[in-house]
XYZ file of C-alpha atoms in Angstrom:
310
model
C -6.082 -52.601 -39.692
C -6.406 -54.538 -42.905
C -5.290 -53.076 -46.211
C -5.595 -53.953 -49.903
C -2.655 -56.242 -50.821
C -3.559 -56.384 -54.496
C -6.371 -55.848 -56.946
C -7.466 -57.073 -60.300
C -9.732 -55.999 -63.209
C -12.071 -58.384 -64.292
C -13.594 -58.775 -67.740
C -16.947 -59.804 -66.325
C -20.013 -58.152 -67.845
C -22.187 -58.655 -64.887
C -22.196 -58.956 -61.108
C -19.609 -61.121 -59.820
C -21.580 -63.767 -57.599
C -18.476 -65.649 -56.117
C -14.749 -65.384 -55.559
C -12.114 -68.016 -54.204
C -8.443 -68.357 -53.992
C -6.501 -71.862 -54.096
C -4.664 -73.145 -51.256
C -1.324 -71.500 -52.355
C -2.758 -68.183 -53.113
C -1.716 -68.680 -56.819
C -5.324 -68.458 -58.633
C -8.048 -66.011 -58.008
C -11.150 -67.135 -59.539
C -14.383 -65.121 -60.032
C -17.861 -66.018 -61.341
C -20.573 -63.805 -62.512
C -24.219 -63.580 -63.703
C -22.662 -63.456 -67.220
C -22.082 -67.103 -67.082
C -18.388 -66.581 -67.289
C -15.685 -67.967 -64.739
C -12.423 -65.940 -64.870
C -9.036 -67.144 -63.442
C -6.127 -64.880 -62.716
C -2.632 -66.192 -61.842
C -1.486 -63.708 -59.095
C 1.864 -64.511 -59.565
C 1.553 -62.797 -62.795
C -1.114 -60.089 -62.612
C -0.026 -58.283 -65.840
C -0.602 -58.099 -69.487
C 2.028 -61.143 -70.250
C -0.569 -63.293 -68.166
C -3.775 -63.370 -70.030
C -7.015 -63.936 -68.062
C -8.328 -67.307 -68.390
C -12.001 -67.566 -69.238
C -14.067 -70.645 -68.639
C -17.660 -70.523 -70.304
C -19.131 -74.208 -69.679
C -22.406 -72.934 -67.957
C -25.087 -71.288 -69.396
C -26.258 -68.473 -67.258
C -25.139 -67.283 -63.650
C -22.508 -69.029 -62.078
C -23.616 -69.120 -58.544
C -20.335 -70.561 -56.968
C -16.772 -71.461 -57.710
C -14.644 -73.463 -55.148
C -11.021 -75.012 -55.271
C -10.437 -78.472 -53.702
C -7.344 -79.022 -51.733
C -4.473 -79.108 -53.749
C -3.664 -82.749 -52.834
C -6.441 -83.055 -55.906
C -6.050 -79.929 -57.895
C -9.891 -79.444 -58.718
C -11.968 -76.414 -59.356
C -15.680 -76.807 -59.092
C -18.751 -74.610 -60.050
C -22.351 -74.715 -60.102
C -24.978 -72.340 -61.679
C -28.582 -71.703 -62.687
C -28.266 -74.190 -65.652
C -28.305 -77.204 -62.977
C -24.869 -78.342 -63.516
C -22.050 -79.326 -61.385
C -18.889 -78.907 -63.215
C -15.158 -80.068 -62.049
C -11.996 -79.138 -63.874
C -8.279 -79.559 -63.529
C -5.363 -77.936 -64.916
C -2.727 -79.277 -67.371
C 1.001 -78.517 -67.551
C 0.341 -76.013 -70.314
C -2.134 -74.008 -67.467
C -5.005 -74.970 -69.507
C -8.346 -75.886 -67.237
C -10.192 -78.818 -68.535
C -13.410 -80.331 -67.667
C -13.240 -83.949 -66.176
C -16.309 -84.016 -64.628
C -20.004 -83.059 -65.347
C -23.314 -83.591 -63.518
C -26.687 -82.558 -64.936
C -28.709 -84.765 -62.958
C -30.570 -81.803 -60.947
C -33.725 -80.778 -62.186
C -33.238 -77.165 -61.339
C -30.675 -74.603 -60.403
C -27.520 -75.863 -58.564
C -27.220 -73.235 -55.554
C -24.181 -74.278 -53.596
C -21.330 -76.449 -53.552
C -18.661 -77.661 -50.770
C -15.669 -79.989 -50.686
C -15.425 -82.440 -48.075
C -12.319 -82.806 -45.654
C -9.358 -83.964 -47.949
C -8.442 -86.660 -45.633
C -11.971 -88.308 -46.631
C -10.974 -88.262 -50.260
C -12.311 -85.943 -53.137
C -15.879 -85.481 -52.461
C -18.020 -82.578 -52.934
C -21.655 -82.073 -52.312
C -23.768 -79.980 -54.426
C -27.227 -78.556 -53.453
C -30.163 -77.501 -55.527
C -33.495 -75.648 -55.778
C -34.993 -79.083 -56.527
C -34.875 -80.008 -52.958
C -32.133 -82.521 -53.195
C -28.452 -82.747 -52.412
C -25.942 -84.665 -54.590
C -22.707 -85.841 -53.147
C -19.939 -86.975 -55.677
C -17.110 -88.941 -54.970
C -13.936 -89.911 -56.882
C -13.036 -93.412 -56.628
C -10.658 -95.292 -58.918
C -10.571 -92.388 -61.441
C -14.484 -92.514 -61.991
C -16.924 -90.017 -60.160
C -19.897 -92.042 -58.388
C -22.827 -90.034 -57.123
C -25.342 -90.462 -54.392
C -28.216 -88.377 -53.339
C -30.132 -87.081 -50.360
C -33.856 -86.925 -51.680
C -36.305 -84.279 -50.403
C -33.463 -82.780 -48.084
C -35.425 -79.503 -47.917
C -39.038 -78.470 -49.125
C -39.057 -75.918 -51.957
C -35.248 -76.251 -52.256
C -31.817 -76.205 -50.469
C -30.003 -72.829 -50.324
C -26.566 -73.839 -48.953
C -24.249 -76.567 -47.404
C -21.368 -76.826 -45.264
C -19.153 -79.829 -44.364
C -17.972 -80.556 -40.711
C -14.113 -80.964 -40.616
C -14.691 -83.460 -37.840
C -16.262 -86.918 -38.356
C -18.535 -88.487 -36.224
C -18.122 -92.467 -35.616
C -15.993 -92.323 -38.497
C -18.978 -90.789 -40.513
C -18.946 -87.567 -42.543
C -20.983 -84.698 -41.405
C -22.903 -82.336 -43.700
C -25.085 -79.264 -42.648
C -27.548 -77.637 -45.015
C -30.216 -74.884 -45.030
C -33.205 -74.331 -47.308
C -36.306 -72.748 -48.099
C -38.513 -74.604 -45.497
C -36.796 -72.426 -42.861
C -34.856 -75.265 -41.428
C -31.419 -76.519 -40.737
C -30.586 -80.219 -41.005
C -27.337 -82.247 -40.357
C -26.676 -85.192 -42.204
C -24.465 -88.012 -41.378
C -23.053 -90.822 -43.308
C -20.804 -92.256 -46.064
C -21.284 -92.377 -49.791
C -24.648 -93.567 -50.499
C -26.060 -93.673 -47.008
C -27.076 -90.841 -45.333
C -29.224 -90.144 -42.633
C -30.555 -87.047 -40.619
C -28.822 -86.479 -37.395
C -30.520 -83.284 -36.431
C -33.396 -80.889 -37.738
C -33.955 -77.377 -36.358
C -37.374 -75.966 -35.474
C -38.874 -73.513 -38.027
C -36.442 -70.367 -38.330
C -39.292 -68.354 -39.682
C -37.468 -67.253 -42.938
C -35.487 -69.032 -45.588
C -31.909 -70.087 -44.695
C -29.746 -68.046 -47.127
C -26.159 -69.368 -46.099
C -24.549 -71.645 -43.576
C -20.882 -72.340 -42.464
C -19.679 -75.088 -40.212
C -16.737 -73.677 -37.943
C -13.516 -75.347 -39.243
C -12.019 -76.146 -35.779
C -13.881 -77.205 -32.610
C -14.161 -74.384 -30.052
C -15.662 -73.903 -26.819
C -18.364 -76.199 -28.204
C -17.356 -79.403 -29.992
C -19.516 -78.412 -32.890
C -20.338 -74.816 -34.076
C -22.439 -73.966 -36.901
C -23.421 -70.140 -38.030
C -26.596 -69.482 -40.411
C -28.157 -66.372 -41.591
C -31.756 -66.121 -42.971
C -33.745 -63.956 -45.505
C -35.243 -61.925 -42.283
C -31.877 -60.755 -41.509
C -31.550 -63.261 -38.340
C -27.956 -64.419 -37.740
C -27.375 -67.357 -35.338
C -24.470 -69.317 -33.987
C -25.108 -72.734 -33.088
C -23.247 -74.793 -30.554
C -23.475 -78.188 -29.305
C -21.297 -80.999 -27.543
C -23.580 -84.075 -28.413
C -25.455 -83.020 -31.561
C -28.713 -83.358 -29.411
C -28.756 -80.168 -27.424
C -28.150 -77.094 -29.595
C -27.549 -73.504 -27.901
C -28.462 -70.709 -30.328
C -27.171 -67.286 -29.993
C -28.440 -64.582 -32.060
C -25.783 -62.119 -33.206
C -26.202 -58.921 -35.691
C -29.794 -58.139 -34.881
C -30.119 -55.250 -37.144
C -32.980 -55.543 -39.381
C -30.796 -55.474 -42.648
C -30.842 -58.529 -45.034
C -27.588 -60.765 -44.722
C -25.902 -62.719 -47.711
C -23.125 -64.625 -46.527
C -21.446 -65.849 -43.469
C -17.891 -67.118 -43.220
C -15.740 -68.454 -40.291
C -12.178 -67.790 -39.890
C -9.767 -70.651 -39.964
C -9.771 -70.967 -36.007
C -13.344 -70.497 -35.804
C -13.153 -67.551 -33.393
C -14.194 -64.927 -35.983
C -17.369 -64.699 -38.114
C -17.790 -62.479 -41.055
C -21.309 -61.435 -41.895
C -21.839 -59.793 -45.338
C -24.627 -57.498 -46.025
C -26.980 -57.058 -49.009
C -24.854 -53.674 -49.650
C -21.964 -55.929 -49.657
C -20.466 -54.224 -46.286
C -18.997 -56.874 -43.877
C -19.075 -56.979 -40.282
C -16.906 -58.926 -38.039
C -17.721 -60.842 -34.729
C -15.368 -62.339 -32.410
C -16.153 -64.834 -29.908
C -15.854 -63.935 -26.103
C -17.331 -67.293 -24.590
C -20.024 -69.798 -25.439
C -22.964 -67.495 -25.960
C -21.170 -64.188 -26.402
C -19.793 -62.599 -29.577
C -18.549 -58.933 -29.913
C -18.923 -56.846 -33.069
C -15.527 -55.558 -34.284
C -16.906 -52.335 -35.978
C -14.874 -49.229 -36.286
C -18.003 -47.028 -36.096
C -18.765 -47.674 -32.589
C -17.076 -45.165 -30.572
C -18.017 -46.307 -27.030
C -17.788 -49.592 -25.091
C -20.887 -51.415 -24.219
C -21.006 -54.158 -21.672
C -23.118 -57.256 -21.597
C -25.633 -57.517 -18.699
C -25.417 -61.294 -18.105
C -28.980 -61.234 -16.446
C -30.309 -59.550 -19.775
C -31.702 -62.398 -21.996
C -30.808 -60.134 -25.034
C -27.160 -61.567 -25.535
C -27.297 -60.245 -29.424
C -26.199 -56.722 -28.887
C -22.886 -55.205 -29.820
C -20.648 -55.025 -27.005
C -17.031 -54.063 -28.677
C -15.560 -50.848 -28.403
C -13.913 -49.474 -31.555
C -10.713 -50.511 -32.760
C -8.189 -48.289 -33.627
C-alpha cells in the first residue's frame, strides 16, 4: 500500500502542469500555468530553505525535466516556444546556460536521451517539428526533424536501447500517428510509422528496460484509448489495448523495470497496470472486489482481470 512520504506547499498561482525529482531525490521541481518554475530542496523543506522561483518563460510551462546527475541540468519548455536549460552553482543558484527559441510555436514536450550517449535532449513543438540538442565541447548544437507530424507534435520519448549504435526516439502527434526515428545528431530517419489511431496522441512512453518484447511503447490518445506496443524487430508491432473506459487520459508512465504502467485520467486519478504476459495487462484497482479471468479465446484482451489488492 502506498503512503505519503512528504508534502510541500507551492507558491504557484495557477494549475501545476509538470513535476520532476532529480536522481538523488534532493530537488523537487514543479511548473505551472502561471509561468513559474519552483524548486524545493527536499532535504530542507522548511522556512530556512526558501523556495527557488525561476521565471524565464512567458506563459504556461508545460514540462520540466532533470538530466542525469552526470550533467546536472534542468530543462523546461513552454507556450512561448522556448527550450531553456539551467545548471546550479555552489551557491545553489540556477542559471540559464542555454536557450533555444527556434520553434515557431509552443514547445510541448522534452526528454533527455540515455546519459551514456551524452547530454542530448529532444524537444517537440506545435509547429510540427522536433529539435534535438547536444552538448559538444561546451557548445550546444541543434538539428531538426522537419515535418515530423502534421498539425503538431504532442509528445516524445527516448529508448534506453540503441539500434545499430543509433539513438531511437518515438513521437506522437495531432496527425493521430506514432513514429519512431532512428539516427545520430543531424541525421534522422523514420524507422516506423503507425496506422491512423483515430485520435490525436496525447502522451507516449518508451519502456526503460526490455521486457517480454525487446521494444515496448505505451501511448494514450485524446479519445481515451491506451495501447501498449511490443516488437522484437521494429517491423511487426503487436498492439494491446488496455484501460478501455471512455474517459480521457492525460499521461502514461512506465516503472523503472517496465512491468508496471501508470495511466493518469483527466480527473488526475491514476490507475496502475501490471504486465502478465506479452499481450495481457491487469488493472491494480482497489475498487475491484471480484477476480476476473481472461478468456484467451476472447479477442477483447483489454478487460480488467485483477482482483483487489488489500
